[in-house]
Amino acid sequence: MAPADPEMAPADLQTASVELETAPVGLETATVVLETTPVSRIQIVSAKLLTKREGTAPSRTRLVKDLTPSSGKLEVAPSFQRDRAPHHDRTLKEYKPRKPPPPRIFDSREGRHKFVVPAADEDLPVTLKLSGSSRSADFTSGGKYKPPSPGPSYKAKVVNPLSEDFDLDKHAVPTTHLPDKFTSPPLMEGLVQSVHNILGPDAEPTPIQALAIKHLVKPESATPEEHAQYRQFLLASETGSGKSMAYLLPLLQDLKLAELRDTPRRSADPSLPRRAMNPRALVLAPTHELSRQLSGFAKDLLHNVKLRVMCASQANTPSRKKVTASRMADAMGDVAEGDTDISSEIIMRPGAQHRPVDLLVSTPSKVLELFRGRGWDWEVRRSRKDVFTNGCEERKINIPRKYNIGEPQMGLADIEWVVVDEADVLFDPDFQEATRSILAEISAARGHPVPFESDLVLSTADKPTPIDYPFHLLLTSATIPASLAAYVNKFHPTLTRLASPNLHRLPSTLKTENFNWTGGNRDADIEHRLRRVWYEDLQQNKPLSRVLIFCNKSNRVLNLSETLNEKGIASVALTSAGESRKRGSNHHLDGFLRVREHEAPGSTSADAPEVKAEPEAQAEESAAEPRTMDEVKDVPHVMITTSLLSRGLDFSPDVKHVFIVDEPRNMVDFLHRAGRSGRAGEDGKVVVFGKQKGRGSEKARIVRRKVGALKA
Ligand SMILES: Nc1ncnc2c1ncn2[C@@H]1O[C@H](COP(=O)(O)OP(=O)(O)OP(=O)(O)O)[C@@H](O)[C@H]1O
């Protein structure tokens, strides 16, 4: 602190808040007392850390706490200069410096400086900042007080609601020796080949992949003791940054090495019930669509390393042909109601144990069904007439009953790896019980039961009660909301957090645009903006972009789709109850999900995608019909959905636009929706619709600010 000149201080000044010119990190104010008048010296009698007021903690500050474990480790990858996709143009230098303290106004009556904090906006989980203050702390520098000049106008600025001054570097263990290539070793030759087949020969790991390779890949030379040590990790990085490959590579390599070592399977124990499936690894995902895509991706990675991957999704597990709905009804007695689809029962083939599943990808509810038996939670209410003894009243009483149809099809004893993908969803209040009970049942099946409470109320004040699962546990997420943070802090305080520097920001290649509702028909506004997208594509002679539209409610999805179809814009509407979701494939997302070249319809061989010589390709291009707007009449270029499809799905680079037409529920939801475009270094744009002027524009203004603050 600069020495103060007591002569310069106002005579009646007793206490003041002063800004320290050089202060320890986090120390931003100190209270000083002037002992005499005129003062001979200034003494700091108390100093406090500036913390946020109760109940309004900026969530990035929380993230610092959450990601900085009490006894575990946080490691953050530096942005790679060389890393063109997905983080090609970011360096650590680009990160915003620590926020300046709020400006202070000298109050002549009280004779002291006050911090000016704009009125709190309950709906805005961020701290508003005023920037542009040029006034310095005259008091500390010994200069005369100057009344605040009308000076420059202060422009309100919002700090990233999920990332306020979180300097990942400062809180992380320094990261050294991160791999900058996919090489063998540490990865197996076959896996490296597959990675190059998928991403190209020059592919480089993204930051989160580099961290995963460094920490999760066990070298072939690892001792049996090292292999037997179970570890827990959280992989946290922004959308489209390659988390799937980050966890699949180490997991698949470990499974293959265990197979080569001929590690005995627990399911071979004759005392355990015989099951059709005994996977060694389980990936849990929140939707069937994501399960299918992830299992397809795992299969791509296993092109040169043979392991068996299975996706158990809604209706794509083999059916037991001879069981019909009517037989099922017989089996259920007279009480069958609701769903009688048993197509997901897996046939117990003779010798099934000899062709075991290595990796199973599924949703928590499907997994519960597979190891508990179909219908385990099928509470059928049967009404029974019961005549009350007083003889005059007749009432129906509902009796809940539980059914177990058929044998469980899956054994859990062999599971060595569990990945909880989109962990923030799977540990949110809706899913967490199912997820935790799966983890507990696997532990029990492996002979190490762990405590499990079905009703769990988490609070930040809870003491950690670590759970050591007898398997490797990987949690992955692009966002760390409070529910996940509380869960991790309570049950996995020592888990190692691996994070990318762009966590809680939009991908750097994703542009944002605010669209102003005209005040007329909103569907017409959306149509207008869609046509502008395609008009611009036609001007540049580009293929017409696909557009993903997110609404908040299913009804809105259906109505908008109908309107667009009437206007000659073919669209696909997808809601959670949509019929097309009941089929056992992702065909309802055709044209929108990423398809790798060798998977594309018409490609000749899985190994050798047909590559046309350049002149030939050019000739074909010029001979082709000129593109017109008519294309959008017949082939859907628009998919309308709710947050259902906002998680994890890898959309095609053709999805260049995401429209957010209803106000996002929160910024976490916004990050996931917007992140369906601009993936893996591809260009993309998110268009946020809102009213920008007049009555009702306040909400949109807040959203605009929050979105602006998420920009990379
Ligand atoms: N090292 C890499 N270089 C270039 N592209 C990559 C790399 N790794 C993965 N990709 C591609 O990036 C895309 C996004 O990957 P992925 O779906 O795993 O992202 P994610 O981080 O899981 O996203 P989300 O949080 O939305 O689930 C995929 O198409 C994948 O093939």
XYZ file of C-alpha atoms and ligand atoms in Angstrom:
743
model
C 0.000 0.000 0.000
C 1.313 3.409 -0.834
C 2.057 5.630 2.175
C -0.779 8.010 2.982
C -0.312 11.677 3.507
C -2.372 12.549 6.603
C -2.467 16.221 5.682
C -4.481 15.368 2.682
C -7.161 13.471 4.527
C -10.387 15.196 5.500
C -10.335 16.186 9.139
C -13.457 14.294 10.121
C -12.437 11.067 8.523
C -12.340 8.245 11.014
C -12.620 5.129 8.921
C -12.431 4.430 5.267
C -12.334 1.565 2.899
C -9.295 1.757 0.752
C -8.143 -0.145 -2.216
C -4.799 -1.815 -1.837
C -2.542 -1.253 -4.770
C -0.678 -4.429 -4.185
C -2.480 -6.939 -2.110
C -2.388 -10.636 -1.535
C -4.635 -12.535 -3.903
C -8.254 -12.122 -2.932
C -7.637 -9.251 -0.497
C -9.405 -6.319 -1.945
C -10.490 -4.075 0.908
C -9.140 -3.140 4.240
C -10.640 -1.001 6.926
C -8.294 1.643 8.229
C -8.603 3.818 11.291
C -7.028 7.211 11.570
C -5.783 7.321 15.116
C -5.529 11.088 15.670
C -6.462 14.204 13.818
C -4.295 15.232 12.177
C -3.186 11.649 11.915
C 0.368 10.635 12.246
C -0.080 7.155 10.979
C -2.620 4.881 9.472
C -3.137 1.497 10.904
C -4.900 -1.341 9.261
C -7.129 -2.781 11.913
C -8.970 -5.300 9.848
C -8.839 -6.659 6.403
C -11.335 -8.893 4.818
C -11.621 -10.948 1.732
C -14.243 -9.739 -0.615
C -16.706 -12.528 -0.715
C -20.020 -12.419 -2.357
C -23.101 -11.768 -0.376
C -24.997 -14.721 0.934
C -27.293 -16.330 -1.567
C -25.812 -14.604 -4.568
C -22.546 -16.481 -4.947
C -21.367 -16.260 -8.515
C -21.394 -19.811 -9.666
C -17.912 -19.671 -11.125
C -16.641 -18.912 -7.662
C -18.510 -21.969 -6.557
C -16.952 -23.856 -9.418
C -13.545 -22.959 -8.088
C -14.503 -24.503 -4.787
C -16.181 -27.463 -6.376
C -13.429 -28.267 -8.735
C -10.766 -27.712 -6.110
C -11.110 -30.831 -4.049
C -10.246 -30.974 -0.374
C -7.976 -33.935 -0.827
C -8.241 -34.885 -4.500
C -6.502 -33.198 -7.372
C -7.530 -30.754 -10.082
C -5.611 -30.744 -13.297
C -6.401 -28.366 -16.109
C -4.919 -28.737 -19.542
C -3.400 -25.667 -21.083
C -4.920 -24.663 -24.386
C -2.803 -26.021 -27.126
C -1.390 -23.652 -29.687
C -1.143 -26.504 -32.102
C -4.628 -27.765 -31.392
C -6.629 -26.659 -34.358
C -9.753 -28.532 -33.503
C -11.600 -27.869 -31.381
C -9.562 -25.173 -29.632
C -7.428 -23.982 -32.464
C -7.265 -20.307 -31.804
C -7.170 -20.037 -28.079
C -4.205 -19.548 -25.820
C -4.095 -19.025 -22.122
C -3.102 -15.405 -22.725
C -6.530 -14.792 -24.135
C -8.226 -15.445 -20.843
C -9.655 -12.345 -19.305
C -7.622 -10.915 -16.475
C -9.011 -10.853 -13.006
C -11.979 -8.559 -12.789
C -11.318 -5.024 -11.594
C -12.922 -4.061 -8.306
C -16.145 -2.119 -8.581
C -15.641 1.633 -8.816
C -16.073 3.662 -5.716
C -17.776 6.921 -5.186
C -16.593 9.396 -2.631
C -19.389 10.313 -0.307
C -18.612 13.790 0.985
C -21.118 13.594 3.837
C -19.772 10.347 5.227
C -16.291 11.214 4.126
C -15.467 7.796 2.783
C -15.468 5.719 -0.285
C -18.286 3.298 -0.865
C -18.468 0.406 -3.192
C -21.263 0.804 -5.636
C -23.145 -2.375 -6.280
C -26.022 -2.183 -8.702
C -29.327 -3.465 -7.426
C -29.353 -7.216 -7.252
C -31.368 -8.913 -9.919
C -32.766 -12.063 -8.429
C -33.173 -13.650 -11.807
C -29.607 -13.020 -12.767
C -27.169 -15.352 -11.076
C -24.295 -13.115 -11.941
C -22.593 -10.104 -10.547
C -23.093 -6.985 -12.544
C -19.917 -5.077 -12.918
C -19.286 -1.501 -13.859
C -16.205 -1.157 -15.893
C -14.293 1.825 -17.178
C -13.498 3.466 -13.872
C -10.400 5.586 -14.130
C -10.557 6.829 -10.572
C -7.768 5.622 -8.410
C -7.598 5.367 -4.679
C -6.350 8.851 -4.007
C -6.323 8.248 -0.333
C -3.779 5.514 -0.539
C -1.657 7.269 -3.086
C -1.413 10.393 -1.005
C -3.057 12.659 -3.532
C -5.897 15.052 -2.824
C -9.400 13.771 -2.963
C -11.071 14.812 -6.119
C -14.805 14.781 -6.279
C -15.930 12.253 -8.783
C -16.070 13.856 -12.153
C -19.058 13.091 -14.333
C -16.339 11.360 -16.366
C -16.821 8.449 -18.691
C -20.145 6.718 -18.586
C -19.949 3.331 -16.957
C -21.020 0.519 -19.086
C -22.655 -2.421 -17.395
C -20.913 -5.654 -18.107
C -21.864 -9.153 -17.070
C -19.320 -11.633 -15.959
C -19.760 -15.201 -17.140
C -22.487 -16.542 -14.873
C -20.716 -19.868 -14.787
C -17.178 -18.639 -14.815
C -16.632 -15.538 -12.801
C -12.934 -14.900 -12.500
C -12.187 -18.571 -12.279
C -8.582 -18.728 -13.149
C -8.129 -22.395 -13.822
C -4.379 -22.025 -13.890
C -4.214 -20.723 -10.398
C -6.184 -23.541 -8.848
C -4.764 -26.380 -10.796
C -1.809 -28.586 -10.346
C 0.703 -27.495 -13.003
C 0.277 -29.705 -15.997
C 3.363 -31.058 -17.600
C 4.185 -33.583 -20.251
C 0.838 -33.787 -21.909
C 0.810 -35.915 -25.034
C 0.418 -33.877 -28.206
C -0.209 -36.848 -30.481
C -2.153 -40.065 -30.429
C 0.768 -42.426 -30.322
C 1.548 -46.001 -29.578
C 2.561 -46.359 -26.759
C 0.893 -45.407 -24.530
C -2.095 -46.383 -26.712
C -2.266 -49.722 -28.480
C -1.362 -49.747 -32.118
C -4.876 -50.816 -33.148
C -6.524 -47.990 -31.251
C -4.175 -45.380 -32.690
C -4.955 -46.675 -36.181
C -8.683 -46.361 -35.509
C -8.275 -42.832 -34.181
C -6.425 -41.880 -37.352
C -9.079 -43.572 -39.493
C -11.757 -41.532 -37.740
C -10.036 -38.175 -37.312
C -7.373 -38.244 -39.983
C -3.650 -38.951 -39.808
C -2.718 -35.573 -38.339
C -5.222 -35.671 -35.498
C -4.031 -34.252 -32.231
C -5.637 -34.844 -28.856
C -7.839 -32.093 -27.513
C -6.859 -30.822 -24.037
C -9.255 -33.152 -22.241
C -8.072 -36.099 -24.327
C -4.441 -35.270 -23.578
C -5.225 -35.258 -19.858
C -7.152 -38.508 -20.123
C -4.338 -40.219 -21.998
C -1.858 -39.010 -19.407
C -3.873 -40.055 -16.358
C -6.183 -42.850 -17.405
C -4.267 -44.937 -19.895
C -2.459 -47.714 -18.117
C 0.714 -48.691 -19.910
C 0.985 -52.251 -21.135
C 3.846 -52.658 -18.662
C 1.635 -51.884 -15.614
C 1.886 -54.446 -12.827
C -1.148 -56.544 -11.782
C -1.336 -54.453 -8.569
C -1.508 -51.255 -10.622
C -4.233 -52.788 -12.753
C -6.182 -53.771 -9.652
C -6.270 -50.226 -8.228
C -9.630 -48.630 -8.828
C -9.655 -44.929 -9.573
C -12.223 -42.159 -9.768
C -12.088 -39.242 -12.207
C -14.237 -36.354 -13.341
C -13.688 -35.227 -16.949
C -15.035 -31.716 -17.383
C -14.751 -29.856 -20.663
C -16.950 -27.799 -22.961
C -19.365 -29.262 -25.490
C -17.870 -30.838 -28.596
C -14.396 -31.113 -27.102
C -14.048 -34.865 -27.561
C -14.905 -36.240 -24.116
C -16.299 -39.468 -25.574
C -12.972 -40.413 -27.064
C -11.225 -39.152 -23.927
C -12.826 -41.859 -21.826
C -13.347 -44.557 -24.445
C -9.689 -44.899 -25.410
C -8.373 -45.672 -21.890
C -11.363 -47.857 -21.127
C -11.146 -49.960 -24.285
C -7.394 -50.317 -23.948
C -7.771 -51.550 -20.379
C -10.449 -54.079 -21.375
C -8.280 -55.408 -24.155
C -5.211 -55.674 -21.937
C -7.212 -57.544 -19.296
C -8.420 -59.921 -22.007
C -4.862 -60.470 -23.198
C -3.748 -61.118 -19.616
C -6.621 -63.594 -19.420
C -7.891 -62.040 -16.213
C -10.469 -64.439 -14.759
C -14.094 -63.333 -14.850
C -16.091 -63.309 -11.672
C -19.193 -64.454 -13.538
C -17.473 -67.806 -14.085
C -18.033 -68.459 -10.364
C -20.612 -71.310 -10.327
C -22.245 -69.877 -7.215
C -23.403 -66.817 -9.177
C -26.574 -67.019 -11.275
C -25.981 -67.589 -14.961
C -26.809 -64.533 -17.053
C -26.908 -63.849 -20.781
C -24.745 -60.788 -20.498
C -21.866 -60.065 -18.208
C -20.307 -56.834 -19.425
C -16.926 -55.704 -18.167
C -17.653 -52.028 -18.671
C -20.803 -49.977 -18.518
C -21.444 -46.551 -20.024
C -24.565 -44.836 -18.717
C -26.138 -42.091 -20.836
C -29.354 -40.131 -20.281
C -31.088 -40.945 -23.601
C -31.384 -43.899 -25.945
C -30.256 -41.716 -28.834
C -27.023 -40.882 -27.075
C -26.469 -44.516 -26.049
C -26.750 -45.571 -29.673
C -24.393 -42.908 -30.895
C -21.816 -43.668 -28.216
C -21.908 -47.391 -28.866
C -21.476 -46.717 -32.599
C -18.479 -44.555 -31.818
C -16.972 -47.240 -29.574
C -17.408 -49.761 -32.395
C -15.577 -47.406 -34.754
C -12.694 -47.256 -32.314
C -12.640 -51.045 -32.123
C -12.158 -51.584 -35.795
C -8.677 -52.973 -35.247
C -9.033 -54.206 -31.683
C -11.674 -56.813 -31.239
C -14.025 -56.331 -28.321
C -17.782 -56.710 -28.164
C -19.862 -53.573 -27.703
C -23.577 -53.645 -27.183
C -26.151 -50.904 -26.918
C -29.201 -51.857 -24.899
C -31.657 -49.212 -25.871
C -35.397 -48.878 -26.070
C -36.153 -51.572 -28.586
C -33.006 -52.732 -30.201
C -32.079 -55.604 -27.980
C -32.904 -58.950 -29.599
C -36.453 -60.050 -28.981
C -37.671 -63.313 -27.605
C -39.694 -64.172 -30.657
C -42.196 -66.561 -29.196
C -43.436 -64.302 -26.472
C -46.344 -62.272 -27.701
C -48.228 -59.490 -26.062
C -51.160 -61.828 -25.384
C -48.897 -64.403 -23.746
C -47.467 -61.642 -21.721
C -50.955 -60.640 -20.684
C -51.562 -64.272 -19.639
C -48.384 -64.223 -17.616
C -49.563 -61.077 -15.942
C -52.948 -62.536 -15.092
C -55.885 -60.253 -15.397
C -54.107 -57.107 -14.490
C -52.029 -56.252 -17.531
C -52.320 -52.645 -18.423
C -50.080 -50.144 -20.037
C -46.919 -51.224 -21.785
C -46.803 -54.851 -22.810
C -43.816 -54.474 -25.087
C -41.249 -57.043 -24.125
C -39.198 -56.754 -27.247
C -36.160 -55.856 -25.242
C -35.819 -59.249 -23.602
C -32.583 -60.816 -24.550
C -32.486 -64.396 -25.598
C -30.450 -66.563 -23.309
C -28.567 -68.316 -26.048
C -26.704 -71.487 -25.244
C -23.078 -70.572 -24.834
C -23.846 -66.918 -24.275
C -21.190 -66.770 -21.603
C -18.609 -67.743 -24.147
C -19.343 -64.636 -26.186
C -19.600 -62.114 -23.433
C -20.321 -58.454 -23.902
C -17.323 -56.326 -23.096
C -18.903 -52.897 -23.128
C -22.569 -52.181 -22.591
C -23.935 -48.707 -23.326
C -27.378 -47.889 -22.024
C -29.653 -45.645 -20.018
C -30.022 -46.171 -16.246
C -33.633 -47.346 -16.514
C -32.758 -49.937 -19.137
C -29.815 -51.192 -17.094
C -32.026 -51.568 -14.014
C -34.430 -53.564 -16.107
C -31.685 -55.779 -17.477
C -30.273 -56.817 -14.142
C -33.436 -56.819 -12.064
C -35.748 -58.352 -14.629
C -38.281 -56.824 -16.940
C -41.139 -55.228 -15.073
C -39.237 -54.912 -11.794
C -40.921 -51.600 -11.151
C -44.110 -52.332 -12.919
C -46.525 -51.314 -10.294
C -49.864 -52.351 -11.601
C -52.804 -51.033 -9.756
C -55.623 -53.421 -9.585
C -58.934 -52.248 -8.348
C -60.767 -54.428 -6.019
C -64.223 -53.965 -4.783
C -64.364 -53.985 -1.092
C -67.555 -53.707 0.745
C -67.264 -51.988 4.011
C -68.736 -53.665 6.982
C -71.269 -50.977 7.577
C -72.874 -52.360 4.450
C -73.816 -49.099 2.869
C -70.524 -47.969 1.348
C -68.739 -49.550 -1.581
C -65.294 -48.248 -2.400
C -62.510 -49.113 -4.788
C -59.130 -49.664 -3.263
C -56.019 -49.566 -5.381
C -53.471 -52.169 -4.512
C -49.986 -51.639 -5.868
C -48.344 -54.853 -7.054
C -44.894 -55.594 -8.334
C -44.085 -57.936 -11.191
C -40.924 -59.478 -12.372
C -41.309 -60.875 -15.838
C -38.644 -63.332 -16.787
C -35.153 -63.688 -15.497
C -32.695 -60.832 -15.188
C -30.546 -60.857 -18.295
C -27.465 -59.140 -17.075
C -24.902 -59.994 -14.442
C -22.924 -57.235 -12.772
C -20.064 -59.162 -11.230
C -17.585 -58.558 -14.074
C -17.973 -54.791 -14.286
C -14.584 -53.124 -13.905
C -15.428 -49.721 -15.417
C -18.442 -47.486 -15.080
C -18.698 -44.257 -17.046
C -21.474 -41.848 -16.145
C -21.725 -39.693 -19.268
C -23.565 -36.375 -18.828
C -23.030 -36.869 -15.104
C -24.785 -33.631 -14.223
C -28.024 -35.075 -15.609
C -27.555 -38.558 -14.213
C -26.867 -37.193 -10.729
C -29.622 -34.597 -10.841
C -32.590 -35.096 -8.526
C -34.590 -36.978 -11.198
C -31.995 -39.564 -12.146
C -29.681 -39.790 -9.170
C -31.482 -42.553 -7.316
C -31.396 -44.865 -10.328
C -27.761 -44.042 -11.050
C -26.633 -44.511 -7.468
C -28.546 -47.741 -7.067
C -26.848 -49.156 -10.172
C -23.449 -48.264 -8.712
C -24.429 -49.824 -5.368
C -25.738 -53.016 -6.952
C -22.614 -53.467 -9.031
C -20.557 -53.115 -5.850
C -22.688 -55.712 -4.097
C -22.432 -58.101 -7.041
C -18.659 -57.714 -6.937
C -18.589 -58.629 -3.268
C -17.994 -55.149 -1.801
C -21.357 -53.723 -0.775
C -21.434 -49.961 -0.259
C -23.967 -47.931 1.728
C -26.989 -46.768 -0.247
C -29.838 -44.502 0.843
C -32.712 -44.207 -1.545
C -33.721 -40.731 -0.352
C -30.769 -38.476 -0.549
C -30.881 -34.831 0.335
C -27.586 -33.165 -0.335
C -26.453 -29.959 1.197
C -23.168 -28.168 0.887
C -22.752 -28.374 4.657
C -22.672 -32.201 4.519
C -19.559 -33.875 5.741
C -17.830 -35.965 3.095
C -18.603 -39.672 3.384
C -16.394 -41.153 0.678
C -17.573 -44.239 -1.166
C -14.950 -46.521 -2.619
C -16.517 -48.473 -5.413
C -14.836 -51.710 -6.468
C -14.502 -50.518 -10.075
C -13.128 -47.546 -11.990
C -15.585 -44.679 -11.983
C -15.480 -41.907 -14.588
C -17.892 -39.008 -14.554
C -18.022 -36.709 -17.569
C -19.817 -33.443 -18.078
C -19.624 -30.157 -19.925
C -21.183 -28.346 -16.963
C -20.841 -28.717 -13.212
C -24.106 -27.582 -11.630
C -24.514 -27.409 -7.866
C -26.205 -30.820 -7.615
C -23.251 -32.601 -9.216
C -20.763 -30.592 -7.198
C -22.556 -31.460 -3.963
C -22.667 -35.136 -4.902
C -19.001 -35.287 -5.808
C -17.927 -33.381 -2.707
C -19.869 -35.680 -0.444
C -19.173 -39.072 -1.937
C -16.006 -38.605 -3.982
C -13.963 -35.917 -2.240
C -10.693 -37.403 -3.423
C -11.715 -37.906 -7.041
C -9.325 -36.355 -9.539
C -10.818 -33.583 -11.643
C -9.496 -33.220 -15.161
C -10.689 -30.016 -16.803
C -10.184 -28.095 -19.997
C -9.505 -24.350 -19.830
C -12.640 -23.539 -21.822
C -14.975 -25.231 -19.372
C -18.266 -23.365 -18.937
C -17.778 -21.328 -22.063
C -19.251 -21.596 -25.526
C -17.038 -23.253 -28.130
C -14.780 -20.611 -29.628
C -15.994 -21.346 -33.168
C -19.621 -20.731 -32.273
C -20.947 -17.275 -33.101
C -23.940 -15.802 -31.315
C -26.705 -13.628 -32.726
C -29.664 -11.973 -31.038
C -32.818 -11.932 -33.111
C -35.489 -9.398 -32.294
C -39.080 -10.614 -32.416
C -40.867 -8.179 -34.671
C -43.897 -8.033 -32.420
C -46.047 -9.832 -34.958
C -46.391 -13.547 -35.565
C -43.422 -15.340 -33.996
C -43.639 -18.388 -36.253
C -43.388 -16.031 -39.228
C -40.276 -14.488 -37.667
C -38.714 -17.932 -37.343
C -39.608 -18.766 -40.932
C -38.102 -15.483 -42.064
C -34.833 -16.149 -40.209
C -34.674 -19.706 -41.584
C -35.043 -18.497 -45.133
C -32.321 -15.939 -44.537
C -29.963 -18.752 -43.474
C -30.609 -20.594 -46.712
C -30.533 -17.453 -48.818
C -27.042 -16.713 -47.512
C -25.997 -20.310 -48.225
C -27.263 -20.020 -51.793
C -25.446 -16.712 -52.267
C -22.209 -18.421 -51.302
C -23.091 -21.542 -53.264
C -22.916 -23.676 -50.162
C -25.124 -26.647 -49.336
C -28.201 -25.523 -47.421
C -27.558 -25.643 -43.682
C -29.496 -27.841 -41.333
C -31.057 -25.970 -38.438
C -31.844 -27.256 -34.972
C -34.613 -25.378 -33.165
C -35.004 -25.717 -29.401
C -38.331 -24.994 -27.722
C -39.213 -25.451 -24.058
C -42.450 -27.374 -24.478
C -43.565 -30.325 -26.584
C -46.729 -28.556 -27.710
C -44.728 -25.686 -29.055
C -42.512 -28.153 -30.943
C -45.496 -29.761 -32.630
C -47.249 -26.487 -33.445
C -44.155 -24.876 -34.913
C -43.416 -27.941 -37.002
C -46.952 -27.921 -38.368
C -46.747 -24.244 -39.257
C -43.405 -24.636 -41.013
C -44.640 -27.669 -42.929
C -47.630 -25.616 -44.091
C -45.248 -22.903 -45.266
C -43.313 -25.387 -47.377
C -40.457 -26.041 -44.977
C -40.198 -29.737 -44.198
C -39.275 -30.277 -40.576
C -38.857 -33.094 -38.088
C -40.515 -32.584 -34.709
C -39.097 -34.671 -31.917
C -40.584 -34.794 -28.444
C -39.952 -37.285 -25.677
C -43.220 -39.093 -26.426
C -42.649 -39.122 -30.199
C -43.507 -42.417 -31.915
C -40.310 -42.334 -33.961
C -38.254 -42.630 -30.763
C -39.722 -46.055 -30.050
C -37.858 -47.671 -32.907
C -34.590 -49.309 -32.088
C -32.377 -46.993 -34.101
C -31.408 -43.388 -34.565
C -32.964 -43.189 -38.027
C -35.333 -40.503 -36.806
C -32.266 -38.261 -36.587
C -31.001 -39.099 -40.079
C -29.474 -36.135 -41.849
C -28.812 -34.359 -38.559
C -26.458 -36.603 -36.607
C -22.815 -36.833 -37.603
C -22.153 -39.727 -39.949
C -18.598 -40.809 -40.476
C -17.584 -41.279 -44.058
C -17.384 -45.032 -43.889
C -20.880 -45.168 -42.324
C -22.457 -42.965 -44.969
C -25.086 -44.702 -47.091
C -23.526 -45.908 -50.293
C -19.952 -45.982 -49.046
C -18.271 -49.020 -50.477
C -16.305 -50.449 -47.629
C -15.926 -49.756 -43.976
C -12.177 -49.664 -44.384
C -11.854 -47.695 -47.545
C -14.315 -44.899 -48.044
C -14.710 -44.116 -51.697
C -12.638 -41.053 -52.458
C -13.155 -39.432 -55.832
C -10.304 -37.844 -57.680
C -10.532 -34.073 -57.482
C -11.249 -33.241 -61.152
C -13.909 -35.936 -61.212
C -15.521 -34.517 -58.112
C -15.427 -31.003 -59.556
C -16.972 -32.124 -62.835
C -19.768 -33.810 -60.904
C -20.298 -30.689 -58.858
C -20.652 -28.399 -61.843
C -22.926 -30.834 -63.674
C -25.179 -31.052 -60.640
C -28.463 -29.183 -60.578
C -28.080 -25.669 -59.209
C -29.154 -25.467 -55.605
C -32.481 -23.804 -54.909
C -34.586 -23.018 -51.900
C -36.991 -25.764 -53.060
C -34.744 -28.362 -51.444
C -36.176 -27.497 -48.061
C -39.693 -28.470 -49.189
C -38.930 -32.128 -49.590
C -35.930 -32.904 -47.436
C -36.189 -31.821 -43.800
C -33.524 -29.243 -43.089
C -35.057 -28.305 -39.760
C -35.335 -30.361 -36.598
C -37.473 -28.978 -33.783
C -37.116 -30.413 -30.331
C -36.884 -29.759 -26.612
C -33.866 -30.175 -24.339
C -34.273 -33.906 -24.968
C -31.685 -33.753 -27.736
C -29.472 -31.141 -26.134
C -27.272 -33.604 -24.313
C -24.195 -35.262 -25.689
C -25.409 -35.890 -29.238
C -22.812 -35.222 -31.884
C -24.664 -33.380 -34.617
C -23.388 -33.181 -38.141
C -21.254 -30.204 -39.213
C -24.179 -29.447 -41.577
C -26.066 -28.281 -38.495
C -24.599 -24.826 -38.739
C -27.376 -23.063 -36.863
C -29.090 -23.570 -33.554
C -32.171 -21.437 -32.889
C -33.175 -20.885 -29.280
C -36.723 -19.636 -29.688
C -37.879 -19.911 -26.074
C -36.011 -18.328 -23.238
C -33.518 -20.909 -21.950
C -34.368 -22.172 -18.469
C -30.843 -21.558 -17.259
C -27.375 -21.065 -18.661
C -26.410 -24.703 -18.200
C -29.273 -25.682 -20.473
C -28.285 -22.930 -22.887
C -24.667 -24.153 -23.084
C -25.789 -27.664 -23.966
C -28.357 -26.556 -26.540
C -26.013 -24.112 -28.225
C -23.214 -26.677 -28.098
C -24.943 -28.943 -30.622
C -23.348 -26.721 -33.253
C -19.794 -25.439 -33.524
C -18.444 -28.842 -32.494
C -14.897 -30.049 -32.886
C -13.680 -26.763 -34.327
C -16.487 -26.520 -36.906
C -18.183 -23.172 -37.508
C -21.621 -22.661 -36.077
C -24.037 -20.013 -34.964
C -26.560 -19.859 -32.166
C -29.456 -17.470 -32.750
C -31.214 -16.364 -29.583
C -34.711 -15.019 -30.158
C -36.075 -12.352 -27.880
C -37.795 -9.031 -27.640
C -35.208 -6.324 -27.695
C -37.278 -3.207 -27.174
C -40.318 -2.103 -25.240
C -42.419 -3.923 -22.713
C -41.269 -7.433 -21.933
C -37.792 -6.879 -23.299
C -36.141 -6.981 -19.885
C -35.924 -10.777 -19.758
C -34.399 -10.956 -23.209
C -31.914 -8.287 -22.232
C -30.805 -10.364 -19.257
C -30.490 -13.478 -21.409
C -28.456 -11.506 -23.953
C -26.063 -10.376 -21.263
C -25.690 -13.828 -19.805
C -25.089 -15.324 -23.227
C -22.566 -12.628 -24.051
C -20.684 -13.494 -20.914
C -20.384 -17.158 -21.919
C -18.462 -16.347 -25.068
C -15.050 -17.905 -25.259
N -8.819 -34.821 -31.260
C -9.818 -34.490 -32.030
N -9.638 -33.700 -33.102
C -10.679 -33.365 -33.903
N -11.944 -33.787 -33.698
C -12.173 -34.562 -32.637
C -11.136 -34.955 -31.756
N -11.665 -35.746 -30.809
C -12.974 -35.849 -31.063
N -13.288 -35.155 -32.153
C -14.616 -35.012 -32.742
O -15.303 -34.042 -31.985
C -16.697 -34.307 -32.045
C -17.281 -34.105 -30.674
O -16.826 -35.119 -29.824
P -17.688 -35.595 -28.573
O -19.083 -35.904 -28.988
O -16.931 -36.656 -27.894
O -17.688 -34.254 -27.711
P -18.147 -34.068 -26.208
O -17.093 -33.322 -25.524
O -18.550 -35.386 -25.628
O -19.414 -33.123 -26.402
P -20.729 -32.995 -25.492
O -20.325 -32.314 -24.237
O -21.645 -32.192 -26.326
O -21.217 -34.386 -25.230
C -16.845 -35.710 -32.581
O -17.339 -35.646 -33.890
C -15.454 -36.253 -32.566
O -15.239 -37.152 -33.618
